[in-house]
Amino acid sequence: MNTRLTALGAACLLLPLSAGAASVAIEVLDAAGQPLADAAVYAEPATGPSSARPGKTVEIEQKGRKFIPTVTVIQAGTGITFPNNDSVRHHVYSFSPAKIFELKLYSGEPANPVHFDKPGTVVIGCNIHDQMAAYIHVVPTPHFAKTDAAGRVKLDGLAPGKYQLKAWHYGLPPGSPVAEQAMAVTGDAAAAFTLNVKQRPAGN
Ligand SMILES: [Cu+2]
């Protein structure tokens, strides 16, 4: 733990000082204190949903009868394409209230991306291959990222002000609220979350 904190401190010292904008380094752990990869971490300005334009279209590939990546975090309004790079056909669907959709049995890349306009968690599956599952977490802010294997992430470019920092992981029991904490950003800072996840599928 000490080594990790020291490493984090050293990384912060190396950051260039950009005028006005701050970085917040965040670490996400499970209840046993182990780092949690693939957690969605985001900062919502207290002033309300961002009017920033969503980023460009992202991709969730189907390869080896798996969705890659397992977890995707996007700003509301972003489109996702679902290229099928397998030789078998897939039938991608979601019954999640945040986005109900279906891409009927297909090969190759569907003509149009699917747009996700509503914040929330969208669980996708394949009608043909029951074991295929992936998670899309849609957030109302351009300030988001996904934790790395060490459970760490850095949100850059935050203007000084009040934020609600949030963290979500697909291993949280379905329907449980995202973890959150208020943060007043005045300069570079650090924060941590502990998430009580119920499942940690291998290989993700
Ligand atoms: Cu399939």
Short mmCIF file of C-alpha atoms and ligand atoms in Angstrom, two decimals:
data_model
loop_
_atom_site.label_atom_id
_atom_site.label_comp_id
_atom_site.label_asym_id
_atom_site.label_seq_id
_atom_site.Cartn_x
_atom_site.Cartn_y
_atom_site.Cartn_z
CA MET A 1 0.00 0.00 0.00
CA ASN A 2 2.75 2.43 0.92
CA THR A 3 4.63 1.71 -2.28
CA ARG A 4 1.51 2.33 -4.32
CA LEU A 5 0.76 5.61 -2.59
CA THR A 6 4.33 6.73 -3.11
CA ALA A 7 4.16 5.79 -6.79
CA LEU A 8 0.94 7.76 -7.13
CA GLY A 9 2.54 10.77 -5.46
CA ALA A 10 5.52 10.61 -7.78
CA ALA A 11 3.24 10.44 -10.83
CA CYS A 12 1.42 13.56 -9.66
CA LEU A 13 4.67 15.48 -9.29
CA LEU A 14 5.54 14.75 -12.91
CA LEU A 15 2.30 16.19 -14.23
CA PRO A 16 2.65 19.43 -16.14
CA LEU A 17 0.74 22.24 -14.49
CA SER A 18 -1.94 23.30 -16.94
CA ALA A 19 -3.69 26.54 -16.17
CA GLY A 20 -6.99 26.09 -14.41
CA ALA A 21 -7.58 22.41 -15.11
CA ALA A 22 -6.96 19.77 -12.47
CA SER A 23 -6.43 16.00 -12.45
CA VAL A 24 -8.02 13.71 -9.94
CA ALA A 25 -6.35 10.31 -9.43
CA ILE A 26 -8.77 7.66 -8.25
CA GLU A 27 -8.19 4.16 -6.93
CA VAL A 28 -10.98 1.57 -6.80
CA LEU A 29 -10.71 -1.42 -4.47
CA ASP A 30 -13.00 -4.29 -3.54
CA ALA A 31 -14.07 -5.02 0.03
CA ALA A 32 -10.96 -7.19 0.52
CA GLY A 33 -8.70 -4.29 -0.50
CA GLN A 34 -7.83 -5.77 -3.90
CA PRO A 35 -7.67 -3.47 -6.96
CA LEU A 36 -10.74 -3.55 -9.18
CA ALA A 37 -10.12 -3.31 -12.91
CA ASP A 38 -12.83 -2.25 -15.37
CA ALA A 39 -14.66 0.03 -12.94
CA ALA A 40 -16.32 3.08 -14.49
CA VAL A 41 -15.25 6.25 -12.70
CA TYR A 42 -16.69 9.65 -13.57
CA ALA A 43 -17.12 13.18 -12.31
CA GLU A 44 -20.48 14.91 -12.69
CA PRO A 45 -20.34 18.70 -12.30
CA ALA A 46 -22.65 19.89 -9.52
CA THR A 47 -24.01 22.40 -12.04
CA GLY A 48 -25.81 19.56 -13.85
CA PRO A 49 -25.37 17.40 -16.94
CA SER A 50 -22.62 18.56 -19.26
CA SER A 51 -23.50 20.23 -22.53
CA ALA A 52 -20.21 19.00 -24.00
CA ARG A 53 -20.66 17.08 -27.23
CA PRO A 54 -20.23 13.33 -26.91
CA GLY A 55 -17.09 11.80 -28.32
CA LYS A 56 -16.77 9.85 -31.52
CA THR A 57 -18.30 6.45 -32.12
CA VAL A 58 -16.73 3.56 -30.23
CA GLU A 59 -16.62 -0.13 -30.99
CA ILE A 60 -17.57 -3.34 -29.20
CA GLU A 61 -16.20 -6.21 -31.24
CA GLN A 62 -17.41 -9.78 -31.29
CA LYS A 63 -14.46 -12.13 -31.56
CA GLY A 64 -13.99 -15.70 -30.34
CA ARG A 65 -17.66 -15.65 -29.30
CA LYS A 66 -16.94 -12.90 -26.80
CA PHE A 67 -17.66 -9.20 -26.67
CA ILE A 68 -14.45 -7.16 -26.56
CA PRO A 69 -14.15 -5.18 -24.38
CA THR A 70 -16.33 -6.52 -21.58
CA VAL A 71 -16.90 -3.02 -20.19
CA THR A 72 -17.41 0.20 -22.15
CA VAL A 73 -17.96 3.63 -20.60
CA ILE A 74 -19.41 6.39 -22.81
CA GLN A 75 -20.93 9.81 -22.50
CA ALA A 76 -24.67 9.90 -23.22
CA GLY A 77 -25.26 10.57 -26.92
CA THR A 78 -22.34 8.45 -28.09
CA GLY A 79 -22.78 5.79 -30.78
CA ILE A 80 -21.41 2.27 -30.61
CA THR A 81 -20.78 -0.07 -33.53
CA PHE A 82 -20.85 -3.83 -33.01
CA PRO A 83 -18.62 -5.40 -35.70
CA ASN A 84 -18.87 -9.17 -35.84
CA ASN A 85 -15.37 -10.48 -36.53
CA ASP A 86 -16.34 -14.12 -36.04
CA SER A 87 -17.24 -16.55 -38.81
CA VAL A 88 -20.49 -17.35 -36.99
CA ARG A 89 -23.41 -14.93 -36.91
CA HIS A 90 -24.42 -13.12 -33.72
CA HIS A 91 -27.68 -11.56 -32.60
CA VAL A 92 -26.94 -8.70 -30.19
CA TYR A 93 -29.64 -7.43 -27.86
CA SER A 94 -30.35 -5.55 -24.64
CA PHE A 95 -33.43 -5.53 -22.45
CA SER A 96 -31.98 -2.87 -20.12
CA PRO A 97 -34.31 0.12 -19.53
CA ALA A 98 -31.46 2.53 -20.38
CA LYS A 99 -31.44 1.11 -23.94
CA ILE A 100 -33.58 -1.61 -25.41
CA PHE A 101 -32.32 -2.68 -28.82
CA GLU A 102 -31.69 -5.63 -31.07
CA LEU A 103 -29.31 -6.29 -33.97
CA LYS A 104 -30.81 -9.34 -35.61
CA LEU A 105 -28.58 -12.23 -36.67
CA TYR A 106 -25.75 -10.72 -38.71
CA SER A 107 -22.21 -11.03 -40.00
CA GLY A 108 -19.72 -8.23 -40.52
CA GLU A 109 -20.44 -4.68 -39.43
CA PRO A 110 -24.00 -3.34 -39.13
CA ALA A 111 -24.59 -0.24 -41.27
CA ASN A 112 -25.37 2.15 -38.42
CA PRO A 113 -24.06 2.64 -34.91
CA VAL A 114 -26.49 2.32 -31.99
CA HIS A 115 -26.83 5.55 -30.00
CA PHE A 116 -27.04 5.54 -26.22
CA ASP A 117 -28.80 8.70 -25.04
CA LYS A 118 -29.85 7.79 -21.52
CA PRO A 119 -27.45 7.46 -18.55
CA GLY A 120 -27.48 4.04 -16.92
CA THR A 121 -26.18 0.52 -17.32
CA VAL A 122 -26.91 -1.45 -20.47
CA VAL A 123 -26.24 -5.19 -20.34
CA ILE A 124 -25.87 -6.75 -23.76
CA GLY A 125 -26.04 -10.38 -24.77
CA CYS A 126 -26.25 -12.59 -27.83
CA ASN A 127 -29.41 -14.53 -28.58
CA ILE A 128 -27.42 -17.42 -30.01
CA HIS A 129 -24.53 -17.67 -27.53
CA ASP A 130 -25.84 -17.43 -23.99
CA GLN A 131 -22.40 -17.04 -22.42
CA MET A 132 -21.71 -13.78 -24.28
CA ALA A 133 -22.18 -10.71 -22.08
CA ALA A 134 -20.88 -7.16 -21.96
CA TYR A 135 -21.67 -3.98 -20.09
CA ILE A 136 -22.08 -0.41 -21.28
CA HIS A 137 -22.17 2.28 -18.60
CA VAL A 138 -23.59 5.52 -20.01
CA VAL A 139 -22.71 8.69 -18.08
CA PRO A 140 -23.95 12.31 -18.34
CA THR A 141 -20.47 13.85 -18.37
CA PRO A 142 -17.37 13.93 -20.57
CA HIS A 143 -15.19 13.31 -17.49
CA PHE A 144 -15.00 9.52 -17.27
CA ALA A 145 -12.57 6.64 -17.51
CA LYS A 146 -12.20 2.94 -16.76
CA THR A 147 -9.80 1.63 -14.12
CA ASP A 148 -6.71 -0.28 -15.23
CA ALA A 149 -5.47 -3.60 -13.84
CA ALA A 150 -4.18 -1.77 -10.75
CA GLY A 151 -7.66 -0.34 -10.11
CA ARG A 152 -6.45 3.16 -10.95
CA VAL A 153 -7.64 5.91 -13.19
CA LYS A 154 -7.04 9.61 -13.66
CA LEU A 155 -9.66 12.15 -14.66
CA ASP A 156 -7.93 15.05 -16.40
CA GLY A 157 -9.02 18.49 -17.44
CA LEU A 158 -11.44 19.16 -14.59
CA ALA A 159 -12.24 22.85 -14.21
CA PRO A 160 -12.21 23.99 -10.58
CA GLY A 161 -15.60 23.51 -8.97
CA LYS A 162 -17.85 21.06 -7.20
CA TYR A 163 -18.31 17.56 -8.54
CA GLN A 164 -20.00 14.35 -7.62
CA LEU A 165 -17.44 11.57 -8.14
CA LYS A 166 -19.03 8.25 -9.01
CA ALA A 167 -17.83 4.68 -9.39
CA TRP A 168 -19.59 1.62 -10.81
CA HIS A 169 -18.52 -1.94 -11.46
CA TYR A 170 -20.44 -4.70 -13.21
CA GLY A 171 -19.83 -6.99 -10.25
CA LEU A 172 -22.06 -4.84 -8.05
CA PRO A 173 -25.39 -6.54 -7.31
CA PRO A 174 -27.87 -5.63 -10.07
CA GLY A 175 -29.90 -2.56 -9.22
CA SER A 176 -27.54 -1.31 -6.53
CA PRO A 177 -26.76 2.41 -6.67
CA VAL A 178 -23.40 3.64 -7.92
CA ALA A 179 -20.94 4.68 -5.22
CA GLU A 180 -20.50 8.41 -4.96
CA GLN A 181 -18.71 11.13 -3.04
CA ALA A 182 -18.72 14.89 -3.28
CA MET A 183 -15.47 16.60 -4.20
CA ALA A 184 -14.57 20.27 -4.45
CA VAL A 185 -11.80 20.45 -7.04
CA THR A 186 -9.34 23.26 -6.46
CA GLY A 187 -6.25 21.56 -7.87
CA ASP A 188 -4.81 18.09 -8.47
CA ALA A 189 -6.23 15.66 -5.96
CA ALA A 190 -6.76 11.98 -5.18
CA ALA A 191 -9.74 9.91 -4.09
CA ALA A 192 -10.56 6.27 -3.44
CA PHE A 193 -13.60 4.04 -3.65
CA THR A 194 -14.34 0.65 -2.11
CA LEU A 195 -16.97 -1.32 -3.99
CA ASN A 196 -18.65 -4.37 -2.53
CA VAL A 197 -18.67 -6.46 -5.71
CA LYS A 198 -20.36 -9.85 -5.73
CA GLN A 199 -18.71 -11.37 -8.76
CA ARG A 200 -15.30 -11.14 -10.32
CA PRO A 201 -15.37 -13.16 -13.53
CA ALA A 202 -11.94 -14.52 -14.46
CA GLY A 203 -10.14 -13.05 -17.42
CA ASN A 204 -11.64 -9.62 -17.24
CU CU B 1 -23.43 -14.88 -30.69
#
